[in-house]
XYZ file of C-alpha atoms in Angstrom:
729
model
C 45.372 -22.111 96.190
C 43.337 -20.693 93.236
C 42.748 -16.827 93.374
C 38.985 -17.472 92.742
C 38.651 -19.502 95.535
C 39.989 -16.850 98.301
C 37.597 -14.874 100.081
C 38.634 -11.393 101.104
C 36.760 -10.197 104.081
C 37.155 -7.152 106.348
C 35.711 -7.034 109.925
C 35.233 -3.904 112.211
C 36.664 -4.703 115.596
C 35.474 -2.990 118.770
C 37.426 -3.215 122.114
C 40.972 -3.200 121.134
C 43.309 -1.063 123.456
C 46.837 -1.598 122.335
C 49.180 -3.719 120.192
C 48.924 -6.639 122.339
C 45.176 -6.907 121.621
C 45.670 -6.700 117.929
C 48.397 -9.322 118.165
C 46.112 -11.663 120.032
C 43.353 -11.382 117.519
C 45.633 -11.892 114.547
C 47.231 -15.017 116.214
C 43.602 -16.719 116.911
C 42.606 -15.847 113.297
C 45.523 -17.343 111.795
C 44.649 -20.567 113.413
C 41.104 -20.898 112.127
C 40.538 -23.728 109.437
C 40.959 -22.370 105.930
C 42.224 -18.883 106.959
C 45.327 -18.306 104.881
C 46.097 -14.784 105.947
C 44.626 -12.309 108.825
C 45.914 -8.687 109.550
C 44.589 -6.662 112.190
C 45.162 -2.880 112.340
C 44.950 -1.150 115.688
C 44.902 2.248 114.085
C 41.721 1.530 112.016
C 40.171 -0.882 114.178
C 39.684 -3.333 111.136
C 40.860 -6.777 110.753
C 41.074 -8.260 106.861
C 40.820 -12.000 106.595
C 41.819 -14.225 103.496
C 40.147 -17.567 103.648
C 39.590 -20.574 101.200
C 36.147 -21.847 102.907
C 32.851 -20.653 102.077
C 31.426 -20.027 105.552
C 34.224 -18.434 107.471
C 32.281 -15.262 108.709
C 30.652 -17.092 111.858
C 33.906 -18.748 112.822
C 35.998 -15.282 112.572
C 33.343 -13.572 114.647
C 32.955 -16.440 117.048
C 36.738 -16.615 117.617
C 37.133 -12.639 118.127
C 34.152 -12.825 120.497
C 35.826 -15.590 122.576
C 38.730 -13.364 123.071
C 36.362 -10.654 124.605
C 36.040 -8.307 121.518
C 33.590 -7.444 119.159
C 33.532 -7.976 115.363
C 31.210 -7.354 112.548
C 31.554 -8.153 108.865
C 31.656 -4.751 106.538
C 31.396 -4.313 102.997
C 34.129 -2.613 100.908
C 31.788 0.347 100.472
C 31.015 0.675 104.194
C 32.135 4.359 105.052
C 34.603 5.082 108.081
C 33.009 6.776 110.894
C 33.582 10.313 111.390
C 35.090 12.170 114.329
C 32.724 12.371 117.089
C 33.956 15.191 119.274
C 31.510 14.097 122.342
C 32.295 10.373 122.172
C 33.529 9.642 125.689
C 34.535 13.149 126.394
C 31.864 13.234 129.065
C 33.826 10.371 130.838
C 36.779 12.424 130.825
C 35.101 15.758 132.149
C 33.500 13.935 134.972
C 36.751 11.992 136.091
C 38.590 15.092 136.045
C 35.949 17.092 138.304
C 36.198 14.144 141.003
C 40.047 13.825 140.432
C 40.921 17.698 140.827
C 40.001 17.980 144.368
C 42.144 14.808 145.480
C 45.374 15.967 143.305
C 45.001 19.798 144.558
C 46.691 19.005 147.838
C 49.528 17.348 146.314
C 50.118 20.323 143.907
C 49.683 22.560 147.008
C 52.608 20.703 148.986
C 54.745 22.247 146.316
C 54.117 25.827 147.485
C 54.220 24.841 151.044
C 50.457 24.734 151.329
C 49.610 21.849 153.756
C 45.959 20.564 153.792
C 44.067 17.637 152.956
C 40.428 16.360 152.278
C 39.227 13.990 154.942
C 39.933 10.353 154.098
C 36.043 9.296 153.959
C 35.644 12.334 151.417
C 38.741 11.224 149.529
C 37.295 7.622 149.221
C 33.968 9.165 148.061
C 35.427 11.107 145.283
C 37.940 8.121 144.131
C 35.491 5.234 144.197
C 33.119 6.212 141.192
C 36.271 7.035 139.320
C 37.934 3.732 139.938
C 34.786 1.510 139.392
C 32.485 3.349 137.292
C 34.375 5.518 134.906
C 37.270 2.998 135.159
C 34.756 -0.086 134.686
C 36.383 -0.422 131.045
C 39.757 -1.286 132.152
C 38.283 -3.953 134.384
C 36.170 -5.494 131.613
C 38.839 -5.426 128.845
C 41.721 -6.711 131.496
C 39.555 -9.598 132.799
C 38.981 -10.705 129.201
C 42.678 -10.659 128.731
C 43.630 -12.530 131.773
C 41.237 -15.190 131.376
C 42.557 -15.874 127.981
C 46.119 -16.095 129.359
C 47.264 -13.208 127.972
C 47.760 -9.085 128.641
C 46.923 -5.682 127.368
C 47.368 -2.224 128.435
C 44.088 -2.202 130.295
C 45.252 -5.120 132.714
C 48.361 -3.211 133.539
C 45.901 -0.107 134.294
C 43.467 -2.361 136.146
C 45.864 -4.202 138.356
C 48.199 -0.826 139.263
C 44.956 1.508 139.946
C 43.343 -1.378 142.156
C 46.651 -1.892 144.194
C 46.960 1.926 144.866
C 43.156 2.171 145.682
C 43.273 -1.059 148.049
C 46.473 0.094 149.529
C 44.489 3.530 150.242
C 41.490 1.755 151.625
C 43.470 -0.317 154.116
C 45.352 2.621 155.095
C 42.242 4.615 155.528
C 41.549 2.625 158.866
C 45.307 2.433 159.908
C 46.852 5.645 158.925
C 44.378 8.124 157.057
C 47.300 10.676 156.986
C 49.074 8.826 154.183
C 46.496 7.907 151.428
C 46.985 7.509 147.579
C 43.478 7.836 146.441
C 44.569 10.653 144.160
C 47.200 8.209 142.275
C 44.357 5.796 141.501
C 42.007 8.317 140.225
C 44.610 10.636 138.508
C 46.019 7.542 136.705
C 42.459 6.566 135.237
C 41.548 10.130 134.269
C 45.023 10.605 132.515
C 44.509 7.445 130.656
C 40.927 8.125 129.845
C 42.120 11.754 128.512
C 44.980 9.874 126.540
C 42.518 7.348 124.953
C 40.105 10.324 123.951
C 42.802 12.369 122.494
C 44.397 9.232 120.685
C 41.103 8.200 119.228
C 40.521 11.716 117.797
C 43.717 12.231 116.537
C 43.798 8.593 115.185
C 40.674 8.976 113.134
C 42.147 12.019 111.492
C 44.775 9.507 109.792
C 41.859 8.022 107.847
C 40.924 11.599 106.513
C 41.913 10.819 102.884
C 39.698 7.439 102.742
C 36.840 9.582 104.182
C 37.578 12.227 101.658
C 37.474 9.657 98.796
C 34.166 7.859 100.174
C 32.558 11.729 100.131
C 32.858 11.461 96.548
C 30.229 8.880 95.942
C 26.897 10.431 95.639
C 23.890 8.799 97.087
C 21.501 8.826 93.975
C 22.038 9.502 90.147
C 19.585 10.777 87.447
C 18.936 8.070 84.721
C 17.231 8.657 81.278
C 14.855 5.826 80.416
C 12.506 5.771 77.494
C 12.771 9.362 77.378
C 11.919 9.790 81.014
C 14.339 11.155 83.677
C 14.096 10.367 87.089
C 16.284 9.859 90.231
C 17.312 6.500 91.698
C 19.634 5.243 94.095
C 23.004 4.700 93.040
C 22.813 0.811 93.876
C 20.032 0.457 91.266
C 22.056 1.502 88.250
C 23.352 -0.937 85.919
C 25.794 -1.121 83.100
C 24.443 0.449 79.848
C 21.855 3.002 81.638
C 21.986 6.467 80.577
C 22.845 9.015 83.443
C 22.306 12.778 83.292
C 25.037 14.595 84.939
C 23.968 18.439 85.533
C 26.514 21.356 86.127
C 27.771 21.155 90.064
C 27.037 17.458 90.355
C 29.403 14.778 90.844
C 29.568 12.173 87.960
C 28.058 9.051 89.780
C 29.384 6.273 87.595
C 32.487 5.230 85.349
C 31.151 6.061 81.653
C 31.596 7.448 78.074
C 29.954 10.871 77.187
C 27.348 10.436 74.663
C 26.039 13.948 74.560
C 27.574 17.292 75.876
C 30.936 18.871 76.664
C 32.163 20.107 79.926
C 35.138 20.765 82.284
C 35.494 18.097 85.017
C 37.391 18.560 88.342
C 39.015 15.484 89.160
C 41.386 16.846 91.799
C 40.588 14.489 94.702
C 41.116 11.660 92.127
C 44.226 12.619 90.358
C 45.884 15.291 92.371
C 45.481 17.446 89.133
C 43.953 20.915 90.405
C 43.074 22.043 86.798
C 39.668 21.095 85.423
C 40.034 18.716 82.362
C 38.064 19.323 79.374
C 35.709 16.334 78.413
C 33.958 16.160 74.917
C 32.100 13.600 72.981
C 33.059 9.885 73.603
C 35.549 10.918 76.369
C 35.586 8.632 79.398
C 34.621 10.162 82.592
C 35.435 8.708 86.300
C 32.756 8.647 89.264
C 33.596 11.146 91.931
C 34.814 13.993 89.566
C 32.801 17.283 89.574
C 31.000 18.480 86.447
C 31.679 22.105 86.279
C 29.700 23.677 83.289
C 27.746 21.708 80.925
C 25.303 19.034 80.906
C 26.311 15.443 80.298
C 24.610 12.546 79.059
C 26.923 9.661 80.295
C 26.340 5.840 79.227
C 27.300 3.681 82.427
C 30.362 1.311 81.891
C 31.054 0.376 85.347
C 29.466 0.657 88.687
C 30.299 -0.460 92.529
C 33.071 -1.981 93.197
C 34.481 -2.080 89.777
C 34.621 1.737 89.608
C 37.920 3.762 89.237
C 36.939 5.410 92.644
C 36.348 2.119 94.296
C 39.364 0.722 93.229
C 41.117 3.734 94.530
C 39.618 3.271 97.995
C 40.434 -0.307 98.001
C 43.857 0.329 97.292
C 44.347 2.639 99.832
C 42.781 0.608 102.579
C 44.830 -2.397 101.595
C 47.881 -0.498 101.805
C 46.764 0.611 105.190
C 45.876 -3.021 106.488
C 48.966 -4.383 105.502
C 52.170 -4.602 107.776
C 55.570 -3.869 106.884
C 58.409 -5.691 108.056
C 59.504 -3.449 110.695
C 55.775 -3.650 112.346
C 56.057 -7.335 112.249
C 58.940 -7.048 114.525
C 57.233 -4.617 116.798
C 54.413 -7.206 117.101
C 56.716 -9.873 118.330
C 57.879 -7.341 120.908
C 54.181 -6.350 122.071
C 53.536 -9.951 122.453
C 55.825 -10.543 125.357
C 55.794 -7.314 126.531
C 52.954 -7.292 129.243
C 53.934 -10.616 130.764
C 57.528 -9.056 131.376
C 56.186 -5.664 132.919
C 54.175 -7.897 135.299
C 57.294 -9.757 136.319
C 59.245 -6.298 136.517
C 56.504 -5.078 138.761
C 56.223 -7.990 141.014
C 60.317 -8.140 141.340
C 59.962 -4.168 141.898
C 57.424 -4.796 144.876
C 59.525 -7.892 146.616
C 62.547 -6.205 146.159
C 61.540 -2.756 147.875
C 59.473 -4.787 150.438
C 62.191 -7.117 151.360
C 64.985 -4.478 151.134
C 63.531 -1.888 153.750
C 60.224 -3.210 154.910
C 58.404 -0.189 153.188
C 55.543 -2.057 151.510
C 53.496 1.016 150.961
C 56.213 2.537 148.889
C 57.109 -0.861 147.264
C 53.467 -1.109 146.144
C 53.594 2.627 144.853
C 56.788 1.991 142.807
C 55.151 -1.164 141.412
C 51.959 0.589 140.595
C 54.326 3.146 138.722
C 55.750 0.199 136.679
C 52.484 -1.016 135.649
C 51.298 2.133 134.611
C 54.470 3.545 132.614
C 54.708 0.473 130.741
C 52.067 0.708 128.142
C 52.471 -0.946 124.606
C 49.834 1.175 123.203
C 52.484 3.637 121.619
C 54.300 0.580 120.276
C 51.205 -0.571 118.377
C 50.383 2.677 117.134
C 53.986 3.967 115.911
C 53.945 2.246 112.333
C 50.411 1.955 111.503
C 49.458 5.548 112.197
C 52.663 6.767 109.915
C 51.679 4.173 107.195
C 48.116 5.593 107.200
C 48.997 9.247 107.088
C 51.766 8.561 104.368
C 49.561 6.615 101.870
C 46.754 8.820 102.532
C 48.519 12.127 101.784
C 50.164 10.475 98.873
C 46.484 9.326 97.395
C 45.478 12.880 97.849
C 48.058 13.986 95.275
C 47.655 10.969 92.676
C 49.917 8.578 94.160
C 48.211 5.208 95.004
C 50.484 2.873 97.086
C 49.116 -0.673 97.066
C 50.730 -1.975 100.008
C 53.063 -1.080 103.078
C 56.029 -2.846 102.041
C 56.326 -0.856 98.792
C 55.981 2.106 100.878
C 59.027 1.153 103.474
C 60.895 -0.114 100.640
C 60.588 2.955 98.208
C 63.153 5.048 100.243
C 66.061 2.736 99.413
C 65.457 2.813 95.633
C 68.587 3.034 93.933
C 67.747 2.909 90.153
C 64.540 4.032 88.554
C 63.956 2.275 84.938
C 61.751 4.189 82.639
C 59.582 3.132 79.412
C 59.754 5.592 76.820
C 56.624 5.814 74.844
C 53.721 7.340 77.339
C 55.929 7.314 80.129
C 58.757 10.233 79.218
C 56.798 10.972 76.173
C 53.356 12.182 75.495
C 52.323 8.578 74.154
C 50.578 10.181 71.381
C 52.824 9.830 68.505
C 52.096 11.037 64.979
C 52.742 9.831 61.419
C 55.197 12.369 60.328
C 56.744 10.743 57.135
C 56.006 7.878 54.827
C 58.449 6.394 52.335
C 57.662 3.855 49.948
C 59.804 1.052 48.255
C 57.393 -0.973 46.091
C 53.793 0.606 46.299
C 52.338 3.833 46.285
C 51.891 5.618 49.741
C 48.113 4.917 50.076
C 48.497 1.165 49.549
C 51.173 1.520 52.102
C 49.329 3.316 54.659
C 46.345 1.188 53.730
C 48.189 -1.934 54.641
C 49.558 -0.614 57.829
C 46.237 0.396 59.067
C 44.843 -3.025 58.133
C 47.351 -4.562 60.489
C 46.758 -2.067 63.474
C 43.008 -1.863 63.097
C 42.496 -4.090 66.365
C 45.312 -2.808 68.323
C 45.307 -0.087 70.998
C 49.173 0.642 71.026
C 49.976 4.173 70.453
C 51.697 4.029 67.175
C 48.619 1.916 66.014
C 46.333 4.903 66.782
C 48.899 7.044 65.341
C 48.493 4.891 61.861
C 44.719 4.898 62.056
C 44.360 8.575 62.794
C 46.552 9.411 59.778
C 44.377 7.226 57.545
C 41.399 8.758 58.715
C 42.776 12.329 58.168
C 43.893 11.336 54.506
C 40.427 9.402 53.929
C 42.445 6.290 53.010
C 40.417 3.009 53.374
C 41.590 -0.096 54.828
C 40.297 -3.613 55.637
C 40.385 -5.767 58.507
C 43.467 -8.140 58.707
C 43.063 -11.694 59.388
C 45.088 -14.145 61.558
C 46.773 -11.112 63.455
C 49.676 -11.982 65.508
C 51.849 -9.794 67.907
C 55.413 -10.324 67.585
C 56.627 -9.368 71.142
C 59.282 -6.515 70.994
C 59.390 -6.417 67.166
C 56.035 -5.578 65.921
C 52.758 -7.342 64.146
C 52.005 -9.813 61.171
C 48.896 -10.671 59.743
C 46.957 -11.713 56.539
C 45.796 -9.007 54.178
C 43.923 -9.956 51.039
C 45.518 -13.341 50.986
C 49.107 -12.864 51.844
C 51.232 -12.192 54.970
C 52.202 -8.431 55.886
C 54.559 -7.403 58.465
C 54.666 -3.985 60.358
C 57.630 -3.681 62.789
C 61.033 -2.522 63.481
C 64.423 -3.390 61.943
C 64.645 -6.568 64.305
C 61.227 -7.822 62.617
C 62.953 -7.068 59.201
C 66.116 -8.929 60.026
C 63.865 -11.900 61.391
C 62.126 -12.275 58.496
C 64.964 -11.940 56.093
C 64.036 -8.658 54.523
C 66.695 -6.331 53.514
C 66.129 -2.308 54.271
C 68.984 -1.196 52.235
C 66.789 0.823 49.677
C 65.510 3.224 52.323
C 68.439 2.961 54.661
C 69.745 6.293 54.138
C 66.389 8.196 54.428
C 65.828 6.162 57.642
C 69.109 7.064 59.214
C 68.214 10.750 58.670
C 64.886 10.414 60.259
C 66.439 8.448 63.106
C 68.899 11.288 63.767
C 65.976 13.688 64.021
C 64.381 11.659 66.580
C 61.836 9.552 64.630
C 60.700 6.214 65.479
C 60.663 3.839 62.357
C 58.417 1.272 61.653
C 59.004 -0.836 58.243
C 56.367 -2.605 56.297
C 56.954 -5.689 54.303
C 55.153 -8.707 52.974
C 55.830 -12.324 51.871
C 54.174 -13.714 48.813
C 55.057 -17.434 47.963
C 57.688 -17.418 50.717
C 59.525 -14.503 49.299
C 60.064 -11.344 51.589
C 59.913 -7.943 50.079
C 60.091 -4.530 51.583
C 57.192 -2.398 50.849
C 58.321 1.021 52.943
C 58.278 2.723 56.012
C 56.249 4.973 58.224
C 58.198 7.517 60.590
C 56.609 8.487 64.004
C 57.092 11.422 66.125
C 56.443 11.676 69.875
C 57.049 14.711 71.799
C 58.942 14.552 75.348
C 56.733 15.534 78.339
C 57.592 18.922 79.858
C 58.047 17.285 83.184
C 60.294 14.691 82.168
C 63.395 16.496 82.496
C 62.109 18.007 85.872
C 61.503 14.587 87.154
C 64.773 13.209 86.168
C 66.688 16.165 87.805
C 64.673 15.607 91.181
C 65.669 11.709 90.856
C 69.258 12.807 90.742
C 68.853 15.169 93.592
C 67.490 12.248 95.670
C 70.507 10.211 94.811
C 68.484 7.915 92.382
C 70.162 6.714 88.961
C 68.204 6.522 86.029
C 67.947 4.367 83.111
C 65.867 3.960 79.872
C 64.585 0.569 78.756
C 62.691 0.717 75.668
C 61.968 -1.428 72.397
C 62.685 1.759 70.316
C 66.014 2.124 67.989
C 69.311 3.103 69.687
C 69.321 6.657 67.983
C 65.855 7.562 69.291
C 66.172 6.460 72.577
C 69.480 8.249 73.189
C 67.886 11.303 71.920
C 65.263 11.287 74.454
C 67.933 10.169 77.102
C 69.984 13.384 76.208
C 66.850 15.410 76.258
C 65.969 14.563 79.759
C 69.216 13.619 81.238
C 68.854 9.692 81.700
C 71.916 7.959 83.125
C 71.921 4.942 81.044
C 70.134 3.586 77.696
C 68.881 0.013 76.840
C 67.269 0.079 73.519
C 65.656 -2.602 71.273
C 64.319 -4.281 74.153
C 62.156 -7.180 74.265
C 59.810 -7.495 77.427
C 61.624 -10.492 78.408
C 64.894 -8.723 78.041
C 63.779 -5.733 79.870
C 63.021 -7.878 82.925
C 66.431 -9.539 82.620
C 67.956 -6.096 82.705
C 65.974 -5.540 85.980
C 66.989 -8.697 87.444
C 70.474 -8.261 86.411
C 70.536 -4.965 88.682
C 68.890 -6.579 91.783
C 71.483 -9.265 91.674
C 74.097 -6.863 92.186
C 72.257 -5.793 95.240
C 70.240 -2.628 93.961
C 66.893 -1.820 94.629
C 65.244 -1.203 91.294
C 61.888 0.645 90.415
C 60.417 0.282 87.112
C 57.988 2.958 85.370
C 55.949 1.805 82.567
C 52.363 2.047 81.310
C 52.059 -0.927 78.475
C 51.448 -4.736 78.210
C 54.991 -5.017 77.290
C 56.235 -3.474 80.378
C 54.508 -6.015 82.650
C 57.380 -8.492 83.030
C 59.662 -5.656 83.873
C 57.195 -4.277 86.139
C 56.716 -7.647 87.956
C 60.706 -7.977 88.316
C 61.578 -4.948 89.693
C 61.441 -4.367 93.494
C 58.768 -1.712 93.020
C 56.639 -1.358 89.925
C 55.101 2.240 89.217
C 52.404 2.200 86.317
C 50.622 5.194 84.910
C 46.898 4.997 85.145
C 46.548 6.205 81.409
C 48.328 2.655 80.813
C 46.822 -0.984 80.583
C 45.141 -2.809 83.440
C 47.936 -5.463 83.249
C 50.664 -2.724 84.066
C 48.575 -1.584 86.717
C 47.822 -4.840 88.210
C 51.491 -5.834 88.100
C 52.935 -2.593 89.803
C 53.063 -1.485 93.700
C 52.316 1.915 92.770
C 49.847 3.491 90.396
C 50.313 7.252 89.447
C 46.884 8.699 88.777
C 48.142 11.171 86.534
C 50.763 10.430 83.338
C 53.249 12.667 85.312
C 56.963 11.185 85.812
C 57.529 13.690 88.818
C 55.213 11.408 90.711
C 57.942 8.976 90.909
C 60.372 11.109 92.874
C 57.147 12.354 94.775
C 56.672 8.894 95.911
C 60.296 8.385 96.923
C 59.919 11.580 98.798
C 56.829 10.647 100.750
C 58.319 7.239 101.405
C 61.433 8.792 103.083
C 59.122 11.113 105.168
C 57.025 8.441 106.149
C 59.772 5.895 107.066
C 61.511 8.680 109.197
C 58.133 9.061 111.147
C 58.087 5.382 111.692
C 61.530 5.515 113.068
C 60.874 8.771 115.036
C 57.452 7.074 116.659
C 59.323 3.837 117.435
C 62.000 5.688 118.977
C 59.699 7.748 121.236
C 57.483 4.616 121.991
C 60.676 2.664 123.275
C 62.351 5.663 125.037
C 59.423 6.286 127.086
C 59.698 2.717 128.445
C 63.464 2.558 128.472
C 63.636 5.719 130.704
C 60.227 5.421 132.546
C 60.454 1.715 133.769
C 63.653 2.078 135.208
C 62.838 5.473 137.045
C 59.790 3.488 138.360
C 61.572 0.612 139.483
C 64.271 2.460 141.508
C 61.339 4.683 142.857
C 61.712 7.932 141.060
C 58.317 8.055 139.335
C 55.252 8.863 141.171
C 52.431 6.908 139.748
C 50.539 10.110 138.718
C 53.444 11.498 136.670
C 53.624 7.746 135.169
C 49.975 8.044 134.173
C 50.697 11.155 132.506
C 53.916 10.153 130.661
C 52.131 6.899 129.403
C 48.966 9.172 128.019
C 51.340 11.417 126.376
C 53.253 8.713 124.600
C 50.411 7.290 122.862
C 48.981 10.900 121.839
C 52.661 11.910 120.718
C 53.058 9.169 118.637
C 49.731 9.829 116.695
C 50.274 13.552 116.498
C 53.816 13.048 115.174
C 52.413 10.780 112.294
C 49.550 13.246 111.453
C 52.496 15.645 110.613
C 52.847 13.885 107.459
C 49.672 15.567 106.193
C 51.549 18.745 105.952
C 53.999 17.066 103.282
C 53.559 18.673 99.673
C 55.044 16.941 96.320
C 57.495 19.038 94.374
C 55.592 18.179 91.561
C 52.659 20.243 92.914
C 55.070 23.321 92.915
C 56.283 22.430 89.364
C 52.660 22.797 88.002
C 51.739 26.091 89.669
């Protein structure tokens, strides 16, 4: 379906308790007419829906409400809630105060202290825990049951009701053998586990909340010579915004007056303030350090860099990697299977020895220990923590699949200009063949006057410095991978590499010796030629120098330590390309590559079974970025490059590529650890419960611990520190 016809909507979901809930909502949403994609994230309690029909909001909220959950449409600018330390905490405290007197006798028996509360008092303490503080389990479990599905709350409700009901029966038959402490302790422990889990879970969204906090609520604008504060929502493109020292820049814009240092650390991960002067671009969210700035607004709202960063991080946290989709399939059948196991446990013990009381307790233990909550949290919490900490250091990962795949990378292919080099070439030499140097530079500047290519900017800067006038070329045409051609003063002029000269039939022999010397010195050569009455003629050449970034060699060395091979894909000449490769330690070089041949090199390696990443920043890198398994785009590059890449590096620092692989490996390890613990609790706990070796109280504690341990383990990712940070310090 056409991209413009697709609505992308986000909903806040309330009432989810485990992976089964998320899977059930997701399944229902995907059945709605016009919905092409639906993803529900248990950790963020959000649903992302893509639909091709105009009025889908009501049908989505109705479908979710039918399942027994709440849904509210939210905008991309909606801020995530902060951590409310008191939320539901009072319920845990009340449940604990009522449960402790019931559990103390059981603890005392370990030390040979035999005493017990009267049965009526036990019932009095357990009843409010079961039906008041535990009411949420009944509500959620009932909604699941009437929709012919199951969730964690249904297991807890059935298990604790069985223990409470058995105790109520025995109260009138054998008051010396009651199990009120089991039902109350399980509910208390589950409430405690959910409270701790909620607090820990919200910490995984800290990165997004930190980014959202960068948005000021208002801005000071200058209109008709007057300055006044207005809401950020009322600012329009073209407005003049005054930013005083200590304030955050409210919009993306261009400096018209003033100069200052800006702190962009939360946007780019760069800890050092950046000097900004007249006409420099500024990004909303940066802190103005020392000067008063007058900024012309160029982007507002969802179009600002900060909004796009937040959207990228949120999209990555919503998306599900392949491993999570497998877990969802397991979770979908988990609760029904557990109910069957619990029933078989009850019947097996009861029919075997007639001890139906013990049989019921064993079945309760099965129901309580088998919680799919940890399974549902294992992957999304790790993904959220991984993408969040990466964003903090200037690595924006667009989707979870890229984060999962990055740890498999075998090869990283680099573009040269602007990626491994500074991307700010300067004209070092001007050699003429048929015209004088001033005319040669004037022609080259005329051709490049409408281009944003780094070499074009170098030519125009050289013309400006030497006061060389130039005209605007007509009929300018890009020759991909070769150069430019245009009409200047009535005749066709070409400006490009040796391949371009060969294609138009112009010999370069006259300057070939000098050109080879320049190439040996690491210069990039661009030839100038014209065609009059069908006859091609060499006019001269311009040589460019571009310094290698200080971090490039360290980046390649780091990739080699990670076991990743590197290659250089560039349209530059072989001599210049090899010189850069030797400086930084690149393994393989592919020079004089067109955009389409770069993509073919990438595809060739992929067909051999390798996982390939491509790093670039220009329009000519877009085909290769799209062809690679993972594309890395420098934020200093073009929008086309960033749109076709899976990872955007907010600083033009090649060290961030290795850091991305590092955080991917760390995140994937956390996912595997979490899934191991989530499964191991059940693989050990369920058999123990089936064979009567697990008390329901211990089962409740283990179940609560499983969810909390998974989230806490994921939160350890927040301690990750990139190697590039150490290189800069």
